Tab-separated table of C-alpha atoms and ligand atoms in Angstrom:
chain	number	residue	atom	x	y	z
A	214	UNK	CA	-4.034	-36.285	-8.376
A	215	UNK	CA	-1.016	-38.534	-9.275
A	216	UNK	CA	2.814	-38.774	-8.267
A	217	UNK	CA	5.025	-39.334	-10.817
A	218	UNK	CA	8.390	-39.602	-9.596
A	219	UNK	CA	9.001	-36.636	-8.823
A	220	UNK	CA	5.669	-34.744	-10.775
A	221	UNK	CA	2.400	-34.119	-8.159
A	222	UNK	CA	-0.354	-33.448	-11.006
A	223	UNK	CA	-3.373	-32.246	-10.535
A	224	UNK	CA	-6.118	-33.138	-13.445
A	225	UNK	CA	-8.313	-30.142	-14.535
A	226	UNK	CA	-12.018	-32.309	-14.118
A	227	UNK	CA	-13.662	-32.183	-17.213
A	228	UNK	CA	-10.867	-29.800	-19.042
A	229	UNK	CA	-8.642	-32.301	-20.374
A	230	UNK	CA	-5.448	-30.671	-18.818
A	231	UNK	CA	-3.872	-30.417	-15.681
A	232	UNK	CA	-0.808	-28.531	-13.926
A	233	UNK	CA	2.051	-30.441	-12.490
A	234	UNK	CA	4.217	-28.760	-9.605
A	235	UNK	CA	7.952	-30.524	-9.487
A	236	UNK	CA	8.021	-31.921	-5.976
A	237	UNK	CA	11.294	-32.387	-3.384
A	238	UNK	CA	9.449	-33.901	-0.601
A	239	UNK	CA	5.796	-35.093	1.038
A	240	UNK	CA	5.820	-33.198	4.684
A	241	UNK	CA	2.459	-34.266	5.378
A	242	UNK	CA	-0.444	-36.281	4.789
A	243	UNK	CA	-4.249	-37.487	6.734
A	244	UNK	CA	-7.660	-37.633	6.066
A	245	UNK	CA	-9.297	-35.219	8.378
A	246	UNK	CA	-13.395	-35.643	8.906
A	247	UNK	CA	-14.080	-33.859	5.983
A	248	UNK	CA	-11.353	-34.005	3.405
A	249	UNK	CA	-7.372	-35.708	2.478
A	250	UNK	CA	-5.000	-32.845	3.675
A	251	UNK	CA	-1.337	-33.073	1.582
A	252	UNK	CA	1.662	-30.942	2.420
A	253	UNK	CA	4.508	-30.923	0.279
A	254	UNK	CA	7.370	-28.772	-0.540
A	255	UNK	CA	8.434	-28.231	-4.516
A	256	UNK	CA	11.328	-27.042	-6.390
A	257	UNK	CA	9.860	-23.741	-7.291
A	258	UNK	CA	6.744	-22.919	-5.673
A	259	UNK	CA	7.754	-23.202	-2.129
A	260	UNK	CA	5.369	-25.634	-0.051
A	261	UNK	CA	2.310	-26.718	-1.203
A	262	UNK	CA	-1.025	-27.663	0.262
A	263	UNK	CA	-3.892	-29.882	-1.790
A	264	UNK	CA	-7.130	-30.678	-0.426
A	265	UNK	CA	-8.435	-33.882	-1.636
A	266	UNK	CA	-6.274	-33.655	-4.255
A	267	UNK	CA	-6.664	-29.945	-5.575
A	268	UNK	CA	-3.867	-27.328	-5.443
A	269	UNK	CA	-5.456	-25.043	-2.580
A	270	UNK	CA	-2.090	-22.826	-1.746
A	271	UNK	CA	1.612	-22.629	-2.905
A	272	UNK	CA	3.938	-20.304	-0.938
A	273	UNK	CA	4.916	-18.645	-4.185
A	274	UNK	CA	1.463	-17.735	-5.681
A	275	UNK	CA	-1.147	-17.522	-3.088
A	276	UNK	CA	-0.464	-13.921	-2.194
A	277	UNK	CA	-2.827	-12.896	-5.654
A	278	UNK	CA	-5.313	-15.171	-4.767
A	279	UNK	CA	-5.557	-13.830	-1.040
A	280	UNK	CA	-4.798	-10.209	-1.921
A	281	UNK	CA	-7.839	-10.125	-4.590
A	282	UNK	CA	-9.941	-12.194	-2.376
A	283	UNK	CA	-9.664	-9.281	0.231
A	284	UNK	CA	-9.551	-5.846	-0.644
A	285	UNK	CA	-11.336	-5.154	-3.344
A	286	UNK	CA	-14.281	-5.844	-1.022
A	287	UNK	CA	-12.375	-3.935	1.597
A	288	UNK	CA	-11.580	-0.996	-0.223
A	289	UNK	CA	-15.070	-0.426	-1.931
A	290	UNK	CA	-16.678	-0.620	1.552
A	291	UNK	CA	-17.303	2.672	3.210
A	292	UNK	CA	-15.948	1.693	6.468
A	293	UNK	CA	-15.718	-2.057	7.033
A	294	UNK	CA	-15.350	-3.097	10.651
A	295	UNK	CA	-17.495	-6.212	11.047
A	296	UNK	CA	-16.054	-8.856	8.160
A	297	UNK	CA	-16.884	-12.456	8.265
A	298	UNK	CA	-14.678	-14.713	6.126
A	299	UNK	CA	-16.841	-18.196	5.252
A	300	UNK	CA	-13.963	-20.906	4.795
A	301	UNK	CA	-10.263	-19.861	4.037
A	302	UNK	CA	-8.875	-22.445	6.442
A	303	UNK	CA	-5.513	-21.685	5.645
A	304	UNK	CA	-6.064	-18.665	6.587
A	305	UNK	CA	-3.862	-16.321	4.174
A	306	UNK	CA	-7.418	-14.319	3.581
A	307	UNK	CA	-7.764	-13.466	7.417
A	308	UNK	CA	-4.038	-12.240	7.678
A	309	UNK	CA	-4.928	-9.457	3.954
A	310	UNK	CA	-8.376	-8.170	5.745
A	311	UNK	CA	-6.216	-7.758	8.980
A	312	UNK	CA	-3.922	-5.163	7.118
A	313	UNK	CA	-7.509	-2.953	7.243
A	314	UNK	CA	-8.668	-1.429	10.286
A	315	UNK	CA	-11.318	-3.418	10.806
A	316	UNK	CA	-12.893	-4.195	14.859
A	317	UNK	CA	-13.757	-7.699	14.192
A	318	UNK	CA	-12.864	-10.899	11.589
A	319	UNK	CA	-15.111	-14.084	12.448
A	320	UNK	CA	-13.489	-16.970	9.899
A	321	UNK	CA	-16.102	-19.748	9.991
A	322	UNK	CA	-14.108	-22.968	8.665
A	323	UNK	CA	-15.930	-26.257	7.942
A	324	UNK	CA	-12.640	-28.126	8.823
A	325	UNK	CA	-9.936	-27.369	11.762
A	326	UNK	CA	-7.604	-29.406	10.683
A	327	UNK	CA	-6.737	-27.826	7.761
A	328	UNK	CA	-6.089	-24.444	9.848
A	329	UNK	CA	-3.893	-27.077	12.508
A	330	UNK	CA	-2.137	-27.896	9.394
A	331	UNK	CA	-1.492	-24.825	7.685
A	332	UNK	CA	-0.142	-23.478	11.363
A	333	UNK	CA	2.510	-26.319	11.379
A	334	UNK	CA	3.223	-25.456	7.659
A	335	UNK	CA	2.449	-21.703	6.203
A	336	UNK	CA	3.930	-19.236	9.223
A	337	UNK	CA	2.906	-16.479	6.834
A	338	UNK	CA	-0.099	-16.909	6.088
A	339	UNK	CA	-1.369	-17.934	9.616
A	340	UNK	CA	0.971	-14.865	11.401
A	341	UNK	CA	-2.476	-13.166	12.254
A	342	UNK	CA	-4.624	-16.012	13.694
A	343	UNK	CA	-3.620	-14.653	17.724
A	344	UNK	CA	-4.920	-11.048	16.519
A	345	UNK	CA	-7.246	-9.669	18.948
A	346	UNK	CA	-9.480	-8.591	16.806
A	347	UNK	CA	-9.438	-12.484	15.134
A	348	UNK	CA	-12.347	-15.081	16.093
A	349	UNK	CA	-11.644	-18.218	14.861
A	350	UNK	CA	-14.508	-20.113	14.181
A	351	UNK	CA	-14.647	-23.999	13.088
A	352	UNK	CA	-18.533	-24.991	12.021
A	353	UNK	CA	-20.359	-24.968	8.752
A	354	UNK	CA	-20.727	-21.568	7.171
A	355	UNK	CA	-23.681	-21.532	5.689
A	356	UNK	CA	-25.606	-22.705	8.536
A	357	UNK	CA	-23.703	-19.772	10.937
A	358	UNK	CA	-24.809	-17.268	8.540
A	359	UNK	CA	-27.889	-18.518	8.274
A	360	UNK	CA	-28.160	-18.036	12.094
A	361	UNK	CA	-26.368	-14.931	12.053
A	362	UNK	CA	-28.114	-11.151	13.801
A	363	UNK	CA	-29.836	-9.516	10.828
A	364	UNK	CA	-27.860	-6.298	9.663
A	365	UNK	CA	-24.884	-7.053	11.923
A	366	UNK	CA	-21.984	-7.965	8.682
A	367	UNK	CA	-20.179	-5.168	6.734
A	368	UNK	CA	-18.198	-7.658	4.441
A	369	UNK	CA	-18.686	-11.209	4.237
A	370	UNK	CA	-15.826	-12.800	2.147
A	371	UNK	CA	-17.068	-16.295	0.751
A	372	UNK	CA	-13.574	-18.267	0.750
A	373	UNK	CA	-14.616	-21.965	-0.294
A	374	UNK	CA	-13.502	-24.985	-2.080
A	375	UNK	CA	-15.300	-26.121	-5.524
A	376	UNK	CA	-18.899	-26.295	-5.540
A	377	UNK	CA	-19.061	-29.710	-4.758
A	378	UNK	CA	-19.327	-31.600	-1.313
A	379	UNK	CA	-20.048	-29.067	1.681
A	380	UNK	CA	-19.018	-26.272	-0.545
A	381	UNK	CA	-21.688	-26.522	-3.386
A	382	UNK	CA	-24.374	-24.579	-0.877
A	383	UNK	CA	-21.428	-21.589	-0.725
A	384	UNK	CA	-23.192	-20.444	-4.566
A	385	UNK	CA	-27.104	-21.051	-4.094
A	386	UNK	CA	-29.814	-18.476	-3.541
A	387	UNK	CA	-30.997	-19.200	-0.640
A	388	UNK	CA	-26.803	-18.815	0.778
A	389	UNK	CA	-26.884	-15.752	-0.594
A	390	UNK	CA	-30.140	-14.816	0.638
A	391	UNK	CA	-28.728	-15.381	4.261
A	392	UNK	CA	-25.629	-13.116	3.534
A	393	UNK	CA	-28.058	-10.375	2.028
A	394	UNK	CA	-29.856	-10.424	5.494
A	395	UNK	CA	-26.485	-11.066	7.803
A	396	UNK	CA	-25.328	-7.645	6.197
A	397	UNK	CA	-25.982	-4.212	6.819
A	398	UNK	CA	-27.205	-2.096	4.515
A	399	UNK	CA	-24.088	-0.664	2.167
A	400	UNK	CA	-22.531	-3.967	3.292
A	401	UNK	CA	-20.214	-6.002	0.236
A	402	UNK	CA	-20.086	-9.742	-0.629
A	403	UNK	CA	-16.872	-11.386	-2.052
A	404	UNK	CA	-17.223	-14.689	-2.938
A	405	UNK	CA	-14.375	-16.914	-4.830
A	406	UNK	CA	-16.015	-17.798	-8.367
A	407	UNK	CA	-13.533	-20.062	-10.224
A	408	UNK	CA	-12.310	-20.067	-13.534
A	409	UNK	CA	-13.665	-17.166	-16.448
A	410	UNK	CA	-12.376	-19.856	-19.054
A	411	UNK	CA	-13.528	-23.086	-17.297
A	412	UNK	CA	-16.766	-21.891	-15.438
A	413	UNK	CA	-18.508	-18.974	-17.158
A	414	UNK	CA	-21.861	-21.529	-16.985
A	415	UNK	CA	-21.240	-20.789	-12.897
A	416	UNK	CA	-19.873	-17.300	-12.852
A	417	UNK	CA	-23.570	-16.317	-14.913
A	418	UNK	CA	-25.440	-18.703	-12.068
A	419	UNK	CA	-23.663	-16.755	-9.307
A	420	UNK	CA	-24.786	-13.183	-10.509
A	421	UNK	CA	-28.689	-14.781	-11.503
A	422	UNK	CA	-28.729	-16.097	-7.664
A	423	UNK	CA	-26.843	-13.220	-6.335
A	424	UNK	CA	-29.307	-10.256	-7.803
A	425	UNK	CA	-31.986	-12.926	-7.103
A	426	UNK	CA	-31.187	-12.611	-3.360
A	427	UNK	CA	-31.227	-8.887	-3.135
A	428	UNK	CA	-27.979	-7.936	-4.417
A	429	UNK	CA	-28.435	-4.707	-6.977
A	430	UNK	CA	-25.056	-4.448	-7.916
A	431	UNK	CA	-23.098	-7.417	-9.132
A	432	UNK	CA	-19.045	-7.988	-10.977
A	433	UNK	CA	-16.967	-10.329	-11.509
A	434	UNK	CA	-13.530	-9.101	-11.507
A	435	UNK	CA	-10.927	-12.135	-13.272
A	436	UNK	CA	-7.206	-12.300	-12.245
A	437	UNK	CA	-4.247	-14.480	-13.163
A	438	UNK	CA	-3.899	-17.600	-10.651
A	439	UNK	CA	-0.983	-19.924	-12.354
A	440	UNK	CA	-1.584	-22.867	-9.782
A	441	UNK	CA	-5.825	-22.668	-10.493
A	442	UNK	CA	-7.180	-24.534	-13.145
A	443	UNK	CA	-7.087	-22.570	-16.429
A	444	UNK	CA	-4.280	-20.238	-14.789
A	445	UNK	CA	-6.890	-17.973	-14.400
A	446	UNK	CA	-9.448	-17.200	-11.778
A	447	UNK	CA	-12.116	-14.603	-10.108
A	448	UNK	CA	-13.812	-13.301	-7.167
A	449	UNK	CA	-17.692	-11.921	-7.910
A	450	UNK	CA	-18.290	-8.958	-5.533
A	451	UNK	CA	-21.949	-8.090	-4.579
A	452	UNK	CA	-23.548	-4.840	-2.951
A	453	UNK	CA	-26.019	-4.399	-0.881
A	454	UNK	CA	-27.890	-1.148	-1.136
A	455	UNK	CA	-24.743	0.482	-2.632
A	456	UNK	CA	-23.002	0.361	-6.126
A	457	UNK	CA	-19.045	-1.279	-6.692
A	458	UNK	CA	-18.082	1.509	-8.567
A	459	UNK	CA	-16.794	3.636	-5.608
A	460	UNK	CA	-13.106	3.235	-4.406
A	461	UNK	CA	-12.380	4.609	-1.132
A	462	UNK	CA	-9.565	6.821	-0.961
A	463	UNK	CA	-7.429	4.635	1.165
A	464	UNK	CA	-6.753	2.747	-1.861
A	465	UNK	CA	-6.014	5.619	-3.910
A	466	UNK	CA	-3.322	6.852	-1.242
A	467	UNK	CA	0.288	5.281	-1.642
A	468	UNK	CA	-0.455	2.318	-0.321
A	469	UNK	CA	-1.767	2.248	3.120
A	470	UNK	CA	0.264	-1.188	3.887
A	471	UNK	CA	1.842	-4.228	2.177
A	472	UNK	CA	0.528	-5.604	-0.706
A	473	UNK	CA	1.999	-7.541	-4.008
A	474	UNK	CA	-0.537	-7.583	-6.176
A	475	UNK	CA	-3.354	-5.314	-5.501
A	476	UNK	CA	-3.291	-2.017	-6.110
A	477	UNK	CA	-5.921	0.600	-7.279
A	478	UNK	CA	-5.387	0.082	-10.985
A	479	UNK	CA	-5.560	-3.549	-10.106
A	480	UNK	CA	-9.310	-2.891	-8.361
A	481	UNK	CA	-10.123	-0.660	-11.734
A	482	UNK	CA	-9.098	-2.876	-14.361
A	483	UNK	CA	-10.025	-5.936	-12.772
A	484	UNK	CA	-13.492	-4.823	-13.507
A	485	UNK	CA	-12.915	-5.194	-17.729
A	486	UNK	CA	-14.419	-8.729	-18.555
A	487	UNK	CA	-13.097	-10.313	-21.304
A	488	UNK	CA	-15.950	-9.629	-24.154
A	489	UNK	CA	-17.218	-13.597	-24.044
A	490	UNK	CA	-17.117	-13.219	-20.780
A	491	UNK	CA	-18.998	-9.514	-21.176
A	492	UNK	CA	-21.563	-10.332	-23.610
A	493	UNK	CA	-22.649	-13.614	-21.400
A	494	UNK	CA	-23.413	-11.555	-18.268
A	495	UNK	CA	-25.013	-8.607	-20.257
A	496	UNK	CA	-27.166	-11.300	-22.296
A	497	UNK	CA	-28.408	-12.670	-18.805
A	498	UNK	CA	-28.579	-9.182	-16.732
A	499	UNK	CA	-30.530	-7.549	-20.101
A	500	UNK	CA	-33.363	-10.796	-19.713
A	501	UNK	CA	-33.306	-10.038	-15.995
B	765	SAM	N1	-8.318	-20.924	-2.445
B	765	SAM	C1	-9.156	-22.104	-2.447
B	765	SAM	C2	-10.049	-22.185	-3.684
B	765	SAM	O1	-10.278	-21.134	-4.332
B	765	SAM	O2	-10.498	-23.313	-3.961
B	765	SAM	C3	-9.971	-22.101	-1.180
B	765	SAM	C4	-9.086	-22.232	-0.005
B	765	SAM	S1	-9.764	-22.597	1.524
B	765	SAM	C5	-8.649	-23.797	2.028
B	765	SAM	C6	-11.267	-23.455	1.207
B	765	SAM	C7	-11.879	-23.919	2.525
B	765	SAM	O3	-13.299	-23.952	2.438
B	765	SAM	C8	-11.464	-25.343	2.953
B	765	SAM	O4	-10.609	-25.273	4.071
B	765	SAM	C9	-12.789	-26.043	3.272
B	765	SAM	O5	-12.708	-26.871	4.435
B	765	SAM	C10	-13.712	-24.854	3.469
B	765	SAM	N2	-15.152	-25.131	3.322
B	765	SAM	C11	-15.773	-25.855	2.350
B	765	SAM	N3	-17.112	-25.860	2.556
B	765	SAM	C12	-17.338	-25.110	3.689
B	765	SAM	C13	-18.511	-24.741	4.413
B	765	SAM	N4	-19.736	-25.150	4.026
B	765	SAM	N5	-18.359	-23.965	5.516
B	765	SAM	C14	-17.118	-23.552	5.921
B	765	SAM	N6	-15.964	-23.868	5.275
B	765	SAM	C15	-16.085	-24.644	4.168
């Protein structure tokens, strides 16, 4: 990350580019236990919040991110009332899969800070942390699911950073192994998988450890994410015991609440892959 004047830019590792958000003023700024939490506001995208130096949320953006994240999962589900959402500290996830009617939402967060933070900053996004039906939880996630009843998850929503620090167990086997037990048969896994353009090499390692931890039906479904590196990013759904290809009706009603980017011909088309994309995954899943 570097400050320019008046630039914050954030460097694409590896990619040779970066994206640069005009800023008006730094709000906030401390290194919790686990990572540098930066608040800012910008000219056009609102407020901004960077963990160690990454673009995590913007006011004016995150809604795609947090919409996608949420209901396709939600929707495909037969009738999701148990959903456990591993990271998404600033909790704009939580507040989309409390638009369902679900019973329960445990969020397990590594870091409480950065939920403190986003409180004092994102009113939006955090509206729905004091819903009854919301347990906050602040502890690593992949040692809670690891320890969680067998068969008692209907949708676990894998809301992370990169796959680097505490984050980089989120995407291995044995993770996913630990969901595939945690849920109930029929149950759905959304996990945030990065960039189709930058990180195909880890989109094709998610589905070979997802199917390789029980999960018969696997997509990636890609979606436009200007503040992500590449612009462009994805969440990989997983089923267990079911197939992705049903939509429940709820979805196909006019709209059963809010929403600004999902819709059902969203959920449908998100599941065309671009054809490298396509022939990568088939080329892997046909050797499987
Ligand atoms: N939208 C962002 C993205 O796609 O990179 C993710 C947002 S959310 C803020 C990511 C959260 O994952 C962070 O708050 C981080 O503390 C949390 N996290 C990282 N590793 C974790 C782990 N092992 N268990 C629980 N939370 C974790």
């Amino acid at each position: 990350m570097t400050m320019d004047g008046q630039w914050y830019t954030e460097e694409w590792a590896g990619q040779g580019s970066a994206i640069s958000l005009k800023i008006t003023r730094k709000l906030h700024d401390e290194q919790s236990p686990y990572q540098r939490i930066e608040i800012y506001d910008t000219e056009n995208f609102g407020r901004l919040m960077t963990l160690d130096g990454l673009v995590m949320v913007t006011d004016r953006d995150n809604f795609i991110y947090h919409e996608m994240m949420s209901h396709p999962a939600l929707f495909t589900h037969a009738d999701p009332k148990s959903v456990l959402i591993i990271g998404g500290g600033d909790c704009g996830t939580l507040h989309e899969v409390l638009k369902h009617p679900v019973t329960e939402v445990i969020q397990v967060e590594l870091d409480e800070r950065v939920t403190r933070v986003a409180e004092q900053f994102f009113p939006a996004l955090t509206a729905s942390n004091h819903d009854a039906r919301a347990r906050l939880r602040f502890a690593d996630g992949i040692a809670w699911v690891t320890e969680a009843a067998a068969g008692s998850l209907d949708v676990i929503i894998v809301d992370g950073t990169d796959p680097i620090g505490p984050a980089a167990g989120l995407f291995s086997e044995a993770f996913y192994k630990s969901c595939w037990r945690a849920l109930r048969p029929g149950g759905i896994l959304a996990g945030q998988s990065e960039s189709p353009l930058f990180h195909a090499d880890l989109i094709c390692a998610m589905h070979g450890a997802l199917r390789a931890a029980g999960f018969a039906d696997v997509r990636t479904l890609p979606f436009a994410q200007c503040t992500y590196p590449s612009g462009w990013w994805s969440t990989t759904l997983a089923a267990k015991g079911t197939t992705l290809d049903r939509i429940r009706e709820q979805a196909t009603n006019a709209r059963p609440f809010n929403t600004r980017y999902y819709n059902l011909a969203i959920h449908q088309s998100a599941f065309a892959l671009p054809q490298f994309l396509r022939e990568r995954l088939d080329g892997q899943e046909g050797a499987s």
